Amino acid sequence: MCKATHQEKCEGGIPCEYCIRMKKHCQPQAVAKSGLTFVSHSVPQQRSKLQPQISDKPDSVYLKTFFLFLKRCEFTPEFANLGTDFLPLIQTCAPLREATVAIGALEISRAPSARSFDELQSPYHFALKSYSKSLTSLQLCLQSPDALHCQGVLWCTLLLGLFELMVEVSGGQWAKHMLYGTSRIFQLSGAGSRSDYLGSQSFETFRLLEGNRAILYGEDTVLSDYSCMDQYGMIASSPLDEILTFMIKISSLSKSFFDQIESIPEDLRQSHVDLDILAAKSCLFQYELQSWHSQSSVSIKSSGPYGKLALANYHAIQLFLCRNFTFYDCWDTRIIPVLTS
């Protein structure tokens, strides 16, 4: 055994430094056996609230997410409460179910946790596949003569357009869908398509989206046809409904505004009578808009967030109308709409 005492601790090695210095025979110390003790400690497993969803099929999870999406959307005051009435329609209309699943999957794909998925199994990839299935199924449904009277078809084309708006940043594909798809289907479906609660809500949602599309893209809309409005029995019942009517009117007025100016040679614009009439029409529109605001101030304040939205749209329309007159210098000698404090 190593001769190093506790004062002269062995530093290891054979021979050790102490034994070499003291010229003694060095024998290695016995190596202390090390032992490990394993302790088992169990903790009651806490079940996550998401556990039921994980065991569900993906399309069931995405469908649940779609209904949460409905509650967050506020296209109309009743839009968040559509779930109960909407579910039976989804169960009976295949293209509509795929469209709702596509939106639900797209919503989940925006969460940070969705990045951990494999690309081909990701919610975003699932959303695109469901969108494609819905579009194909809708095209088959439209071959039936009864398709235009089916609420599922109306809602499906509306939601597919909404999906395109959520996917594409520019909104160009959504605008085409609204103009050539959704607008046409609503126009052909007739008054019977909105005779019930779901039909009324689908048209209200379409009206909001289409009104915004028309004014954003400077285009006319089927909603500017008053016979179409009468056909659907549209009676303004809230400040938001009423301001949407003004949005539809200004989109139609703006389209004819620029078409008419461009049809007149530039050297004739200063004295052309058609532009006098156009300026007068625009002033009349502004007068009607401002009169509405004065008469609706009480109902706007009592309408909650939708009243605030109506007020914001009112100011936006005022700005939009007056800005149209800044693109040409032929209005200098005419009375035109102006912004007031």
Short mmCIF file of C-alpha atoms in Angstrom, two decimals:
data_model
loop_
_atom_site.label_atom_id
_atom_site.label_comp_id
_atom_site.label_asym_id
_atom_site.label_seq_id
_atom_site.Cartn_x
_atom_site.Cartn_y
_atom_site.Cartn_z
CA MET A 1 0.00 0.00 0.00
CA CYS A 2 1.24 3.54 -0.72
CA LYS A 3 3.25 4.86 2.24
CA ALA A 4 1.86 8.42 1.89
CA THR A 5 0.12 9.48 5.07
CA HIS A 6 -2.91 11.72 5.36
CA GLN A 7 -0.52 14.70 5.74
CA GLU A 8 1.27 13.68 2.59
CA LYS A 9 -1.53 12.70 0.29
CA CYS A 10 -0.81 10.40 -2.58
CA GLU A 11 -1.08 12.25 -5.85
CA GLY A 12 -1.58 9.13 -7.88
CA GLY A 13 0.64 7.34 -10.31
CA ILE A 14 3.06 4.46 -9.67
CA PRO A 15 5.32 5.21 -8.02
CA CYS A 16 3.81 8.28 -6.40
CA GLU A 17 5.80 11.46 -5.83
CA TYR A 18 5.96 10.91 -2.05
CA CYS A 19 7.44 7.43 -2.31
CA ILE A 20 9.96 8.60 -4.87
CA ARG A 21 11.09 11.45 -2.60
CA MET A 22 11.26 9.17 0.47
CA LYS A 23 12.80 6.30 -1.52
CA LYS A 24 10.16 3.87 -0.40
CA HIS A 25 8.50 1.02 -2.22
CA CYS A 26 5.20 2.30 -3.58
CA GLN A 27 2.18 0.11 -3.84
CA PRO A 28 -1.03 1.51 -5.37
CA GLN A 29 -3.85 2.27 -2.98
CA ALA A 30 -7.03 0.29 -3.17
CA VAL A 31 -9.50 1.97 -5.43
CA ALA A 32 -12.69 2.80 -3.65
CA LYS A 33 -15.62 1.24 -5.35
CA SER A 34 -18.15 3.77 -6.54
CA GLY A 35 -21.79 2.99 -6.38
CA LEU A 36 -24.87 4.45 -8.04
CA THR A 37 -28.28 4.43 -6.49
CA PHE A 38 -31.28 4.64 -8.79
CA VAL A 39 -34.40 6.20 -7.35
CA SER A 40 -37.76 5.84 -9.04
CA HIS A 41 -40.14 8.71 -8.47
CA SER A 42 -43.52 8.76 -10.17
CA VAL A 43 -45.67 11.87 -10.59
CA PRO A 44 -49.37 11.74 -11.46
CA GLN A 45 -49.62 12.62 -15.15
CA GLN A 46 -51.49 15.81 -15.91
CA ARG A 47 -53.64 15.45 -18.98
CA SER A 48 -53.43 18.36 -21.39
CA LYS A 49 -56.64 20.04 -22.40
CA LEU A 50 -55.56 19.50 -26.01
CA GLN A 51 -55.38 15.71 -25.57
CA PRO A 52 -58.80 15.01 -27.15
CA GLN A 53 -57.85 17.07 -30.21
CA ILE A 54 -54.60 15.21 -30.73
CA SER A 55 -56.46 11.91 -30.97
CA ASP A 56 -58.98 13.34 -33.43
CA LYS A 57 -58.62 13.07 -37.16
CA PRO A 58 -56.98 16.16 -38.71
CA ASP A 59 -60.09 17.28 -40.56
CA SER A 60 -62.12 17.14 -37.32
CA VAL A 61 -59.57 19.36 -35.58
CA TYR A 62 -59.57 21.79 -38.50
CA LEU A 63 -63.37 21.88 -38.56
CA LYS A 64 -63.40 22.83 -34.86
CA THR A 65 -60.89 25.57 -35.61
CA PHE A 66 -63.15 26.87 -38.37
CA PHE A 67 -65.98 27.40 -35.88
CA LEU A 68 -63.58 29.33 -33.63
CA PHE A 69 -62.71 31.38 -36.71
CA LEU A 70 -66.41 32.14 -37.23
CA LYS A 71 -66.69 33.49 -33.69
CA ARG A 72 -63.78 35.88 -34.24
CA CYS A 73 -65.10 37.20 -37.55
CA GLU A 74 -67.40 40.17 -37.39
CA PHE A 75 -68.58 40.60 -40.96
CA THR A 76 -72.10 41.06 -39.61
CA PRO A 77 -73.47 41.32 -36.05
CA GLU A 78 -74.83 37.77 -36.38
CA PHE A 79 -71.83 36.17 -38.06
CA ALA A 80 -70.25 34.89 -34.83
CA ASN A 81 -73.44 32.96 -33.96
CA LEU A 82 -73.70 30.96 -37.18
CA GLY A 83 -72.15 27.76 -35.81
CA THR A 84 -75.34 26.02 -34.66
CA ASP A 85 -77.18 26.66 -37.93
CA PHE A 86 -74.09 26.06 -40.05
CA LEU A 87 -73.19 22.55 -38.85
CA PRO A 88 -76.11 20.66 -40.50
CA LEU A 89 -75.32 22.41 -43.79
CA ILE A 90 -71.68 21.32 -43.59
CA GLN A 91 -72.70 17.72 -42.94
CA THR A 92 -74.87 17.58 -46.07
CA CYS A 93 -72.71 19.56 -48.54
CA ALA A 94 -69.34 17.99 -49.43
CA PRO A 95 -67.73 21.03 -51.10
CA LEU A 96 -68.76 23.26 -48.19
CA ARG A 97 -67.21 20.87 -45.67
CA GLU A 98 -63.90 20.88 -47.56
CA ALA A 99 -63.98 24.69 -47.72
CA THR A 100 -64.50 24.98 -43.96
CA VAL A 101 -61.74 22.44 -43.27
CA ALA A 102 -59.42 24.41 -45.58
CA ILE A 103 -59.98 27.63 -43.62
CA GLY A 104 -59.55 25.81 -40.29
CA ALA A 105 -56.26 24.24 -41.42
CA LEU A 106 -55.05 27.58 -42.74
CA GLU A 107 -55.78 29.18 -39.36
CA ILE A 108 -53.77 26.50 -37.53
CA SER A 109 -50.89 26.83 -40.02
CA ARG A 110 -50.36 30.40 -38.82
CA ALA A 111 -49.51 29.27 -35.28
CA PRO A 112 -45.77 29.04 -34.40
CA SER A 113 -46.17 25.36 -33.41
CA ALA A 114 -47.18 24.50 -36.98
CA ARG A 115 -43.57 24.95 -38.10
CA SER A 116 -42.63 21.63 -36.50
CA PHE A 117 -44.71 19.67 -39.00
CA ASP A 118 -43.24 17.90 -41.99
CA GLU A 119 -44.03 19.94 -45.10
CA LEU A 120 -46.31 17.30 -46.68
CA GLN A 121 -48.14 16.78 -43.36
CA SER A 122 -48.34 20.45 -42.39
CA PRO A 123 -51.69 22.21 -41.81
CA TYR A 124 -50.88 24.59 -44.67
CA HIS A 125 -50.44 21.71 -47.12
CA PHE A 126 -53.67 20.16 -45.79
CA ALA A 127 -55.45 23.49 -46.31
CA LEU A 128 -54.39 23.67 -49.95
CA LYS A 129 -55.50 20.08 -50.57
CA SER A 130 -58.89 20.72 -48.97
CA TYR A 131 -59.29 23.91 -51.00
CA SER A 132 -58.56 21.99 -54.21
CA LYS A 133 -61.04 19.24 -53.25
CA SER A 134 -63.71 21.81 -52.46
CA LEU A 135 -63.21 23.62 -55.76
CA THR A 136 -63.42 20.37 -57.75
CA SER A 137 -66.51 19.24 -55.85
CA LEU A 138 -68.16 22.64 -56.30
CA GLN A 139 -67.64 22.51 -60.05
CA LEU A 140 -69.42 19.15 -60.14
CA CYS A 141 -72.28 20.49 -58.01
CA LEU A 142 -72.77 23.47 -60.32
CA GLN A 143 -73.65 21.10 -63.16
CA SER A 144 -76.90 20.34 -61.36
CA PRO A 145 -79.87 22.63 -62.16
CA ASP A 146 -80.69 22.80 -58.43
CA ALA A 147 -77.23 24.00 -57.42
CA LEU A 148 -78.11 27.71 -57.45
CA HIS A 149 -80.86 27.10 -54.90
CA CYS A 150 -78.56 25.25 -52.50
CA GLN A 151 -77.36 27.21 -49.47
CA GLY A 152 -74.28 24.99 -49.30
CA VAL A 153 -73.19 26.10 -52.77
CA LEU A 154 -73.68 29.79 -51.93
CA TRP A 155 -71.70 29.52 -48.72
CA CYS A 156 -69.03 27.39 -50.37
CA THR A 157 -68.26 29.91 -53.10
CA LEU A 158 -68.23 32.68 -50.50
CA LEU A 159 -65.79 30.83 -48.22
CA LEU A 160 -63.53 29.77 -51.09
CA GLY A 161 -63.17 33.43 -51.98
CA LEU A 162 -62.41 34.21 -48.35
CA PHE A 163 -59.74 31.48 -48.32
CA GLU A 164 -58.10 33.07 -51.37
CA LEU A 165 -58.13 36.44 -49.63
CA MET A 166 -56.39 34.89 -46.60
CA VAL A 167 -53.76 33.11 -48.70
CA GLU A 168 -52.81 35.72 -51.29
CA VAL A 169 -51.33 39.00 -50.09
CA SER A 170 -52.35 41.02 -53.17
CA GLY A 171 -56.00 39.93 -53.06
CA GLY A 172 -56.12 39.74 -56.85
CA GLN A 173 -57.38 36.16 -56.97
CA TRP A 174 -60.05 36.94 -54.38
CA ALA A 175 -61.21 39.96 -56.42
CA LYS A 176 -61.62 37.78 -59.53
CA HIS A 177 -63.44 35.15 -57.52
CA MET A 178 -65.86 37.73 -56.12
CA LEU A 179 -66.44 39.36 -59.51
CA TYR A 180 -66.83 36.32 -61.75
CA GLY A 181 -67.83 33.63 -59.25
CA THR A 182 -69.63 34.69 -56.10
CA SER A 183 -71.37 37.72 -57.61
CA ARG A 184 -72.69 35.69 -60.52
CA ILE A 185 -73.99 32.87 -58.32
CA PHE A 186 -75.79 35.26 -55.96
CA GLN A 187 -77.23 37.13 -58.93
CA LEU A 188 -78.61 33.94 -60.49
CA SER A 189 -79.81 32.30 -57.28
CA GLY A 190 -82.77 34.65 -56.87
CA ALA A 191 -84.66 35.91 -53.83
CA GLY A 192 -85.37 32.40 -52.56
CA SER A 193 -81.73 31.89 -51.65
CA ARG A 194 -82.01 34.32 -48.75
CA SER A 195 -85.44 33.41 -47.47
CA ASP A 196 -84.01 31.80 -44.31
CA TYR A 197 -81.50 32.87 -41.67
CA LEU A 198 -78.42 31.33 -43.30
CA GLY A 199 -79.37 32.72 -46.70
CA SER A 200 -79.80 36.20 -45.27
CA GLN A 201 -76.42 36.03 -43.52
CA SER A 202 -74.63 34.77 -46.63
CA PHE A 203 -75.94 37.71 -48.64
CA GLU A 204 -75.08 40.21 -45.89
CA THR A 205 -71.52 38.87 -45.81
CA PHE A 206 -71.28 38.93 -49.60
CA ARG A 207 -72.61 42.48 -49.66
CA LEU A 208 -69.92 43.67 -47.25
CA LEU A 209 -67.07 41.96 -49.11
CA GLU A 210 -68.32 42.93 -52.56
CA GLY A 211 -68.85 46.56 -51.55
CA ASN A 212 -65.26 46.76 -50.33
CA ARG A 213 -63.95 45.03 -53.45
CA ALA A 214 -65.74 47.46 -55.76
CA ILE A 215 -64.49 50.57 -54.01
CA LEU A 216 -60.92 49.25 -53.62
CA TYR A 217 -60.57 48.28 -57.26
CA GLY A 218 -62.57 51.19 -58.69
CA GLU A 219 -65.06 48.89 -60.38
CA ASP A 220 -68.80 48.64 -60.66
CA THR A 221 -70.74 45.90 -58.89
CA VAL A 222 -73.97 43.97 -59.34
CA LEU A 223 -75.06 45.53 -56.06
CA SER A 224 -75.34 48.92 -57.77
CA ASP A 225 -78.31 47.51 -59.68
CA TYR A 226 -81.26 48.57 -57.53
CA SER A 227 -83.43 45.81 -58.97
CA CYS A 228 -80.94 43.37 -57.50
CA MET A 229 -81.21 45.07 -54.12
CA ASP A 230 -85.02 45.00 -54.28
CA GLN A 231 -84.87 41.37 -55.33
CA TYR A 232 -83.14 40.50 -52.09
CA GLY A 233 -85.41 42.73 -50.03
CA MET A 234 -82.50 44.74 -48.70
CA ILE A 235 -83.85 47.22 -46.20
CA ALA A 236 -81.23 49.16 -44.29
CA SER A 237 -81.65 48.46 -40.60
CA SER A 238 -78.42 49.70 -39.00
CA PRO A 239 -75.77 52.39 -39.57
CA LEU A 240 -73.44 49.76 -41.06
CA ASP A 241 -76.10 48.59 -43.51
CA GLU A 242 -76.79 52.17 -44.53
CA ILE A 243 -73.14 53.14 -45.00
CA LEU A 244 -72.65 50.03 -47.14
CA THR A 245 -75.33 51.40 -49.44
CA PHE A 246 -73.29 54.59 -49.79
CA MET A 247 -70.15 52.54 -50.48
CA ILE A 248 -71.92 50.75 -53.31
CA LYS A 249 -73.18 54.05 -54.73
CA ILE A 250 -69.77 55.73 -54.61
CA SER A 251 -68.08 52.76 -56.31
CA SER A 252 -70.53 53.03 -59.21
CA LEU A 253 -70.21 56.83 -59.30
CA SER A 254 -66.41 56.65 -59.26
CA LYS A 255 -66.32 54.19 -62.16
CA SER A 256 -68.52 56.40 -64.35
CA PHE A 257 -66.61 59.48 -63.12
CA PHE A 258 -63.29 58.41 -64.63
CA ASP A 259 -64.85 56.79 -67.70
CA GLN A 260 -66.67 60.01 -68.55
CA ILE A 261 -63.66 62.28 -68.07
CA GLU A 262 -61.41 60.09 -70.18
CA SER A 263 -63.99 60.07 -72.98
CA ILE A 264 -63.74 63.88 -73.34
CA PRO A 265 -60.69 65.39 -75.11
CA GLU A 266 -58.46 67.24 -72.67
CA ASP A 267 -58.76 70.59 -74.47
CA LEU A 268 -62.58 70.47 -74.15
CA ARG A 269 -62.84 69.53 -70.48
CA GLN A 270 -62.76 73.05 -69.02
CA SER A 271 -66.09 74.02 -70.59
CA HIS A 272 -67.77 70.67 -71.26
CA VAL A 273 -71.33 70.53 -69.92
CA ASP A 274 -71.09 66.82 -69.03
CA LEU A 275 -68.42 67.61 -66.48
CA ASP A 276 -70.66 70.32 -64.99
CA ILE A 277 -73.32 67.65 -64.51
CA LEU A 278 -70.76 65.24 -63.06
CA ALA A 279 -69.61 67.82 -60.52
CA ALA A 280 -73.23 68.52 -59.53
CA LYS A 281 -73.94 64.79 -59.06
CA SER A 282 -70.89 64.45 -56.85
CA CYS A 283 -71.92 67.43 -54.71
CA LEU A 284 -75.39 65.94 -54.35
CA PHE A 285 -73.90 62.63 -53.24
CA GLN A 286 -71.78 64.39 -50.62
CA TYR A 287 -74.84 66.28 -49.37
CA GLU A 288 -76.77 63.00 -48.97
CA LEU A 289 -73.82 61.41 -47.18
CA GLN A 290 -73.41 64.31 -44.76
CA SER A 291 -77.15 64.43 -44.12
CA TRP A 292 -77.11 60.75 -43.25
CA HIS A 293 -74.28 61.36 -40.79
CA SER A 294 -76.17 64.18 -39.09
CA GLN A 295 -79.36 62.15 -38.78
CA SER A 296 -77.62 58.94 -37.66
CA SER A 297 -75.29 60.31 -34.98
CA VAL A 298 -77.41 58.88 -32.14
CA SER A 299 -77.80 55.40 -33.67
CA ILE A 300 -74.08 55.31 -34.53
CA LYS A 301 -73.13 55.89 -30.88
CA SER A 302 -75.53 53.18 -29.68
CA SER A 303 -74.42 50.54 -32.20
CA GLY A 304 -71.18 49.53 -30.49
CA PRO A 305 -68.25 48.42 -32.66
CA TYR A 306 -70.40 48.28 -35.78
CA GLY A 307 -71.34 51.91 -35.26
CA LYS A 308 -67.64 52.79 -35.06
CA LEU A 309 -67.03 50.83 -38.26
CA ALA A 310 -69.85 52.71 -39.98
CA LEU A 311 -68.34 56.02 -38.83
CA ALA A 312 -64.88 55.04 -40.10
CA ASN A 313 -66.39 54.10 -43.47
CA TYR A 314 -68.23 57.42 -43.58
CA HIS A 315 -64.99 59.39 -43.28
CA ALA A 316 -63.26 57.07 -45.77
CA ILE A 317 -66.01 57.66 -48.35
CA GLN A 318 -65.75 61.42 -47.86
CA LEU A 319 -62.01 61.27 -48.49
CA PHE A 320 -62.44 58.93 -51.44
CA LEU A 321 -65.00 61.21 -53.10
CA CYS A 322 -62.97 64.40 -52.73
CA ARG A 323 -59.72 62.75 -53.78
CA ASN A 324 -61.23 61.82 -57.16
CA PHE A 325 -61.18 65.50 -58.07
CA THR A 326 -57.42 65.85 -57.50
CA PHE A 327 -56.37 63.86 -60.58
CA TYR A 328 -57.47 66.47 -63.15
CA ASP A 329 -57.13 70.25 -63.38
CA CYS A 330 -60.44 70.77 -65.19
CA TRP A 331 -62.31 71.39 -61.90
CA ASP A 332 -60.70 74.70 -60.99
CA THR A 333 -63.68 76.78 -62.14
CA ARG A 334 -66.39 74.42 -60.89
CA ILE A 335 -68.04 73.76 -57.55
CA ILE A 336 -66.89 70.36 -56.38
CA PRO A 337 -67.05 68.33 -53.13
CA VAL A 338 -64.53 69.46 -50.52
CA LEU A 339 -63.53 68.15 -47.10
CA THR A 340 -64.73 70.17 -44.13
CA SER A 341 -63.52 70.10 -40.54
#
